[in-house]
PDB file of C-alpha atoms in Angstrom:
ATOM      1  CA  MET A 231     108.454 106.958  90.124  1.00  0.00           C
ATOM      2  CA  ASN A 232     108.029 106.758  94.122  1.00  0.00           C
ATOM      3  CA  PHE A 233     111.565 106.422  95.745  1.00  0.00           C
ATOM      4  CA  PRO A 234     111.224 106.204  99.391  1.00  0.00           C
ATOM      5  CA  ARG A 235     114.344 107.431 101.311  1.00  0.00           C
ATOM      6  CA  SER A 236     114.168 105.753 104.815  1.00  0.00           C
ATOM      7  CA  CYS A 237     117.182 105.028 106.818  1.00  0.00           C
ATOM      8  CA  LEU A 238     119.106 102.185 104.990  1.00  0.00           C
ATOM      9  CA  HIS A 239     120.876 101.093 108.092  1.00  0.00           C
ATOM     10  CA  CYS A 240     124.270 100.999 106.734  1.00  0.00           C
ATOM     11  CA  GLU A 241     127.046  98.554 107.621  1.00  0.00           C
ATOM     12  CA  ASN A 242     129.472 101.436 107.563  1.00  0.00           C
ATOM     13  CA  PRO A 243     127.178 104.461 108.706  1.00  0.00           C
ATOM     14  CA  GLN A 244     129.059 107.781 108.277  1.00  0.00           C
ATOM     15  CA  CYS A 245     125.972 109.426 110.321  1.00  0.00           C
ATOM     16  CA  VAL A 246     127.497 107.578 113.064  1.00  0.00           C
ATOM     17  CA  THR A 247     131.071 108.447 112.764  1.00  0.00           C
ATOM     18  CA  VAL A 248     130.410 112.160 112.378  1.00  0.00           C
ATOM     19  CA  CYS A 249     128.287 112.562 115.345  1.00  0.00           C
ATOM     20  CA  PRO A 250     130.185 114.332 118.154  1.00  0.00           C
ATOM     21  CA  THR A 251     127.926 113.409 121.054  1.00  0.00           C
ATOM     22  CA  GLY A 252     127.587 109.518 120.402  1.00  0.00           C
ATOM     23  CA  ALA A 253     123.676 110.067 119.829  1.00  0.00           C
ATOM     24  CA  SER A 254     123.836 108.258 116.322  1.00  0.00           C
ATOM     25  CA  TYR A 255     124.811 104.573 116.936  1.00  0.00           C
ATOM     26  CA  LYS A 256     124.453 101.550 115.471  1.00  0.00           C
ATOM     27  CA  ARG A 257     123.383  98.532 117.633  1.00  0.00           C
ATOM     28  CA  VAL A 258     125.661  95.445 117.864  1.00  0.00           C
ATOM     29  CA  GLU A 259     123.001  92.991 118.040  1.00  0.00           C
ATOM     30  CA  ASP A 260     121.036  93.635 114.800  1.00  0.00           C
ATOM     31  CA  GLY A 261     122.891  96.584 113.069  1.00  0.00           C
ATOM     32  CA  ILE A 262     120.054  98.890 113.530  1.00  0.00           C
ATOM     33  CA  VAL A 263     121.069 102.623 113.368  1.00  0.00           C
ATOM     34  CA  LEU A 264     119.347 104.791 115.755  1.00  0.00           C
ATOM     35  CA  VAL A 265     119.244 108.321 117.609  1.00  0.00           C
ATOM     36  CA  ASP A 266     119.473 108.783 121.504  1.00  0.00           C
ATOM     37  CA  MET A 267     117.451 111.866 121.741  1.00  0.00           C
ATOM     38  CA  ASP A 268     118.968 112.585 124.988  1.00  0.00           C
ATOM     39  CA  LYS A 269     122.249 113.041 123.533  1.00  0.00           C
ATOM     40  CA  CYS A 270     121.316 114.451 120.349  1.00  0.00           C
ATOM     41  CA  ILE A 271     122.342 118.415 120.211  1.00  0.00           C
ATOM     42  CA  GLY A 272     120.789 119.137 116.966  1.00  0.00           C
ATOM     43  CA  CYS A 273     123.941 119.990 114.854  1.00  0.00           C
ATOM     44  CA  LYS A 274     122.778 118.345 111.764  1.00  0.00           C
ATOM     45  CA  LEU A 275     126.036 116.614 111.240  1.00  0.00           C
ATOM     46  CA  CYS A 276     124.504 113.204 110.512  1.00  0.00           C
ATOM     47  CA  SER A 277     122.223 114.470 108.041  1.00  0.00           C
ATOM     48  CA  TRP A 278     125.029 116.085 106.050  1.00  0.00           C
ATOM     49  CA  ALA A 279     126.957 112.836 106.191  1.00  0.00           C
ATOM     50  CA  CYS A 280     124.072 110.719 105.062  1.00  0.00           C
ATOM     51  CA  PRO A 281     123.915 110.898 101.276  1.00  0.00           C
ATOM     52  CA  TYR A 282     120.370 109.106 101.289  1.00  0.00           C
ATOM     53  CA  GLY A 283     118.366 111.949 102.996  1.00  0.00           C
ATOM     54  CA  ALA A 284     117.335 109.936 105.944  1.00  0.00           C
ATOM     55  CA  ARG A 285     117.938 112.033 108.573  1.00  0.00           C
ATOM     56  CA  GLU A 286     115.277 114.945 109.542  1.00  0.00           C
ATOM     57  CA  PHE A 287     115.728 117.788 111.818  1.00  0.00           C
ATOM     58  CA  ASP A 288     112.626 118.040 114.630  1.00  0.00           C
ATOM     59  CA  GLU A 289     112.463 121.741 115.006  1.00  0.00           C
ATOM     60  CA  LEU A 290     110.189 121.669 117.969  1.00  0.00           C
ATOM     61  CA  ALA A 291     112.569 119.043 119.813  1.00  0.00           C
ATOM     62  CA  GLY A 292     115.885 120.369 118.389  1.00  0.00           C
ATOM     63  CA  VAL A 293     116.919 116.937 117.495  1.00  0.00           C
ATOM     64  CA  MET A 294     117.566 114.680 114.616  1.00  0.00           C
ATOM     65  CA  LYS A 295     115.060 111.896 113.872  1.00  0.00           C
ATOM     66  CA  LYS A 296     115.234 109.113 111.315  1.00  0.00           C
ATOM     67  CA  CYS A 297     113.588 105.563 110.669  1.00  0.00           C
ATOM     68  CA  THR A 298     113.999 103.167 113.593  1.00  0.00           C
ATOM     69  CA  LEU A 299     112.670 100.100 111.439  1.00  0.00           C
ATOM     70  CA  CYS A 300     109.968 100.050 113.942  1.00  0.00           C
ATOM     71  CA  ILE A 301     111.866  98.122 116.645  1.00  0.00           C
ATOM     72  CA  ASP A 302     108.966  98.338 118.846  1.00  0.00           C
ATOM     73  CA  ARG A 303     107.107  96.306 116.463  1.00  0.00           C
ATOM     74  CA  ILE A 304     109.686  93.891 114.905  1.00  0.00           C
ATOM     75  CA  TYR A 305     110.685  92.563 118.433  1.00  0.00           C
ATOM     76  CA  ASN A 306     107.336  92.658 120.114  1.00  0.00           C
ATOM     77  CA  GLU A 307     106.618  89.045 121.039  1.00  0.00           C
ATOM     78  CA  THR A 308     103.069  89.850 121.927  1.00  0.00           C
ATOM     79  CA  LEU A 309     102.602  90.158 118.444  1.00  0.00           C
ATOM     80  CA  PRO A 310     102.048  87.299 115.899  1.00  0.00           C
ATOM     81  CA  ALA A 311     105.189  86.316 114.128  1.00  0.00           C
ATOM     82  CA  GLU A 312     103.547  87.560 110.684  1.00  0.00           C
ATOM     83  CA  GLU A 313     103.060  90.995 112.011  1.00  0.00           C
ATOM     84  CA  ARG A 314     106.408  91.796 113.427  1.00  0.00           C
ATOM     85  CA  GLU A 315     107.275  93.997 110.561  1.00  0.00           C
ATOM     86  CA  PRO A 316     108.149  97.567 110.251  1.00  0.00           C
ATOM     87  CA  ALA A 317     104.886  99.690 110.104  1.00  0.00           C
ATOM     88  CA  CYS A 318     105.682 100.929 106.356  1.00  0.00           C
ATOM     89  CA  VAL A 319     105.708  97.608 105.210  1.00  0.00           C
ATOM     90  CA  ALA A 320     102.420  96.538 106.981  1.00  0.00           C
ATOM     91  CA  THR A 321     100.712  99.364 105.743  1.00  0.00           C
ATOM     92  CA  CYS A 322     102.085  99.813 102.191  1.00  0.00           C
ATOM     93  CA  PRO A 323      98.660  99.290 100.074  1.00  0.00           C
ATOM     94  CA  SER A 324     100.678  97.819  96.880  1.00  0.00           C
ATOM     95  CA  ARG A 325     102.933  95.556  99.157  1.00  0.00           C
ATOM     96  CA  ALA A 326     105.878  97.099  97.428  1.00  0.00           C
ATOM     97  CA  ARG A 327     107.846  97.001 100.537  1.00  0.00           C
ATOM     98  CA  HIS A 328     109.413  93.787 102.225  1.00  0.00           C
ATOM     99  CA  PHE A 329     111.025  93.147 105.427  1.00  0.00           C
ATOM    100  CA  GLY A 330     113.361  89.878 106.577  1.00  0.00           C
ATOM    101  CA  ASP A 331     116.663  88.586 107.231  1.00  0.00           C
ATOM    102  CA  PHE A 332     119.236  89.005 104.271  1.00  0.00           C
ATOM    103  CA  ASN A 333     121.572  86.584 106.400  1.00  0.00           C
ATOM    104  CA  ASP A 334     119.264  83.802 105.727  1.00  0.00           C
ATOM    105  CA  PRO A 335     119.443  82.737 102.146  1.00  0.00           C
ATOM    106  CA  GLU A 336     116.091  81.060 102.259  1.00  0.00           C
ATOM    107  CA  SER A 337     113.978  84.038 103.720  1.00  0.00           C
ATOM    108  CA  LYS A 338     111.498  85.609 101.491  1.00  0.00           C
ATOM    109  CA  VAL A 339     113.475  88.710 100.915  1.00  0.00           C
ATOM    110  CA  SER A 340     116.646  87.154  99.959  1.00  0.00           C
ATOM    111  CA  LYS A 341     114.562  85.165  97.435  1.00  0.00           C
ATOM    112  CA  LEU A 342     112.832  88.190  96.177  1.00  0.00           C
ATOM    113  CA  VAL A 343     115.984  90.243  95.703  1.00  0.00           C
ATOM    114  CA  ALA A 344     117.612  87.299  94.024  1.00  0.00           C
ATOM    115  CA  GLN A 345     114.698  86.880  91.606  1.00  0.00           C
ATOM    116  CA  ARG A 346     113.900  90.342  90.793  1.00  0.00           C
ATOM    117  CA  GLY A 347     117.800  91.610  90.699  1.00  0.00           C
ATOM    118  CA  GLY A 348     117.652  93.893  93.846  1.00  0.00           C
ATOM    119  CA  VAL A 349     120.270  96.594  93.821  1.00  0.00           C
ATOM    120  CA  GLU A 350     122.249  98.586  96.504  1.00  0.00           C
ATOM    121  CA  LEU A 351     122.055 102.352  96.520  1.00  0.00           C
ATOM    122  CA  MET A 352     125.216 103.867  95.521  1.00  0.00           C
ATOM    123  CA  PRO A 353     127.574 101.055  96.440  1.00  0.00           C
ATOM    124  CA  GLU A 354     130.366 103.335  95.004  1.00  0.00           C
ATOM    125  CA  LEU A 355     130.381 105.345  98.511  1.00  0.00           C
ATOM    126  CA  GLY A 356     131.108 101.978 100.425  1.00  0.00           C
ATOM    127  CA  TYR A 357     128.655 102.626 103.191  1.00  0.00           C
ATOM    128  CA  LYS A 358     127.088  99.230 102.383  1.00  0.00           C
ATOM    129  CA  PRO A 359     123.481  99.962 103.095  1.00  0.00           C
ATOM    130  CA  VAL A 360     121.349  96.781 104.119  1.00  0.00           C
ATOM    131  CA  ASN A 361     118.242  97.491 102.086  1.00  0.00           C
ATOM    132  CA  ARG A 362     117.832  96.770  98.643  1.00  0.00           C
ATOM    133  CA  TYR A 363     115.831  98.229  95.724  1.00  0.00           C
ATOM    134  CA  LEU A 364     113.956  96.360  93.251  1.00  0.00           C
ATOM    135  CA  PRO A 365     113.338  97.184  89.642  1.00  0.00           C
ATOM    136  CA  PRO A 366     109.873  98.203  88.834  1.00  0.00           C
ATOM    137  CA  ARG A 367     107.228  95.164  88.370  1.00  0.00           C
ATOM    138  CA  GLN A 368     105.390  94.933  85.007  1.00  0.00           C
ATOM    139  CA  ALA A 369     102.044  96.181  85.265  1.00  0.00           C
ATOM    140  CA  GLN A 370      99.179  93.635  85.991  1.00  0.00           C
ATOM    141  CA  ILE A 371      96.275  95.524  85.293  1.00  0.00           C
ATOM    142  CA  GLN A 372      94.712  96.499  81.909  1.00  0.00           C
ATOM    143  CA  THR A 373      96.079 100.075  81.061  1.00  0.00           C
ATOM    144  CA  ALA A 374      94.631 100.325  77.370  1.00  0.00           C
ATOM    145  CA  PRO A 375      91.473 102.196  77.238  1.00  0.00           C
ATOM    146  CA  ARG A 376      88.427 100.341  76.709  1.00  0.00           C
ATOM    147  CA  GLU A 377      86.616 100.207  73.518  1.00  0.00           C
ATOM    148  CA  ARG A 378      83.653 102.309  72.834  1.00  0.00           C
ATOM    149  CA  ALA A 379      80.196 100.475  72.798  1.00  0.00           C
ATOM    150  CA  ALA A 380      78.465  99.922  69.380  1.00  0.00           C
ATOM    151  CA  GLU A 381      76.592 103.009  68.268  1.00  0.00           C
ATOM    152  CA  GLY A 382      73.287 101.149  68.774  1.00  0.00           C
ATOM    153  CA  GLY A 383      73.532 101.130  72.304  1.00  0.00           C
ATOM    154  CA  ASN A 384      71.398 102.785  74.813  1.00  0.00           C
ATOM    155  CA  LYS A 385      70.273 106.285  74.183  1.00  0.00           C
ATOM    156  CA  LEU A 386      70.824 107.779  77.467  1.00  0.00           C
ATOM    157  CA  LEU A 387      74.268 106.424  77.646  1.00  0.00           C
ATOM    158  CA  ARG A 388      75.176 108.054  74.123  1.00  0.00           C
ATOM    159  CA  LEU A 389      73.337 111.484  75.494  1.00  0.00           C
ATOM    160  CA  LEU A 390      75.074 111.409  78.667  1.00  0.00           C
ATOM    161  CA  ASP A 391      78.561 110.828  76.522  1.00  0.00           C
ATOM    162  CA  LYS A 392      77.729 113.540  74.446  1.00  0.00           C
ATOM    163  CA  VAL A 393      77.053 116.151  77.019  1.00  0.00           C
ATOM    164  CA  LEU A 394      80.193 114.858  79.315  1.00  0.00           C
ATOM    165  CA  SER A 395      82.408 115.234  76.037  1.00  0.00           C
ATOM    166  CA  ARG A 396      81.879 119.055  75.672  1.00  0.00           C
TER     167      ARG A 396
END
């Protein structure tokens, strides 16, 4: 099973409280947790404090990096409203990722989480992650093997089947 571990933008982010320089911070206006690269000293305390494995150390730059929730996209008013979503959501080929406002009970994500029983990751820690994980969907495609054609079928296909089955 694929289990993405991007930043969960917690309500009580421990990565922010342990940062000695204030490089890790939570934006007041929307709750997005970010890293100020100019303040980060690369001590890695934030990565040790994050139980979700959401921080990465950039060896070349000597700083910590993480998901920004693509703030450059979600607030870009030159994009059509339906395209204002993080790149991971926009490019997910199976449309398994979703984005929206949980504070709006009528939003698509609020309804989806309610319908499918979305869960918070490790709620016992008290960090209150904003993201929710949905249980796997039922397969919509045929997964059983196809039945073989009757023996009286095309001779060339029977020969190919015989050769390829060796």
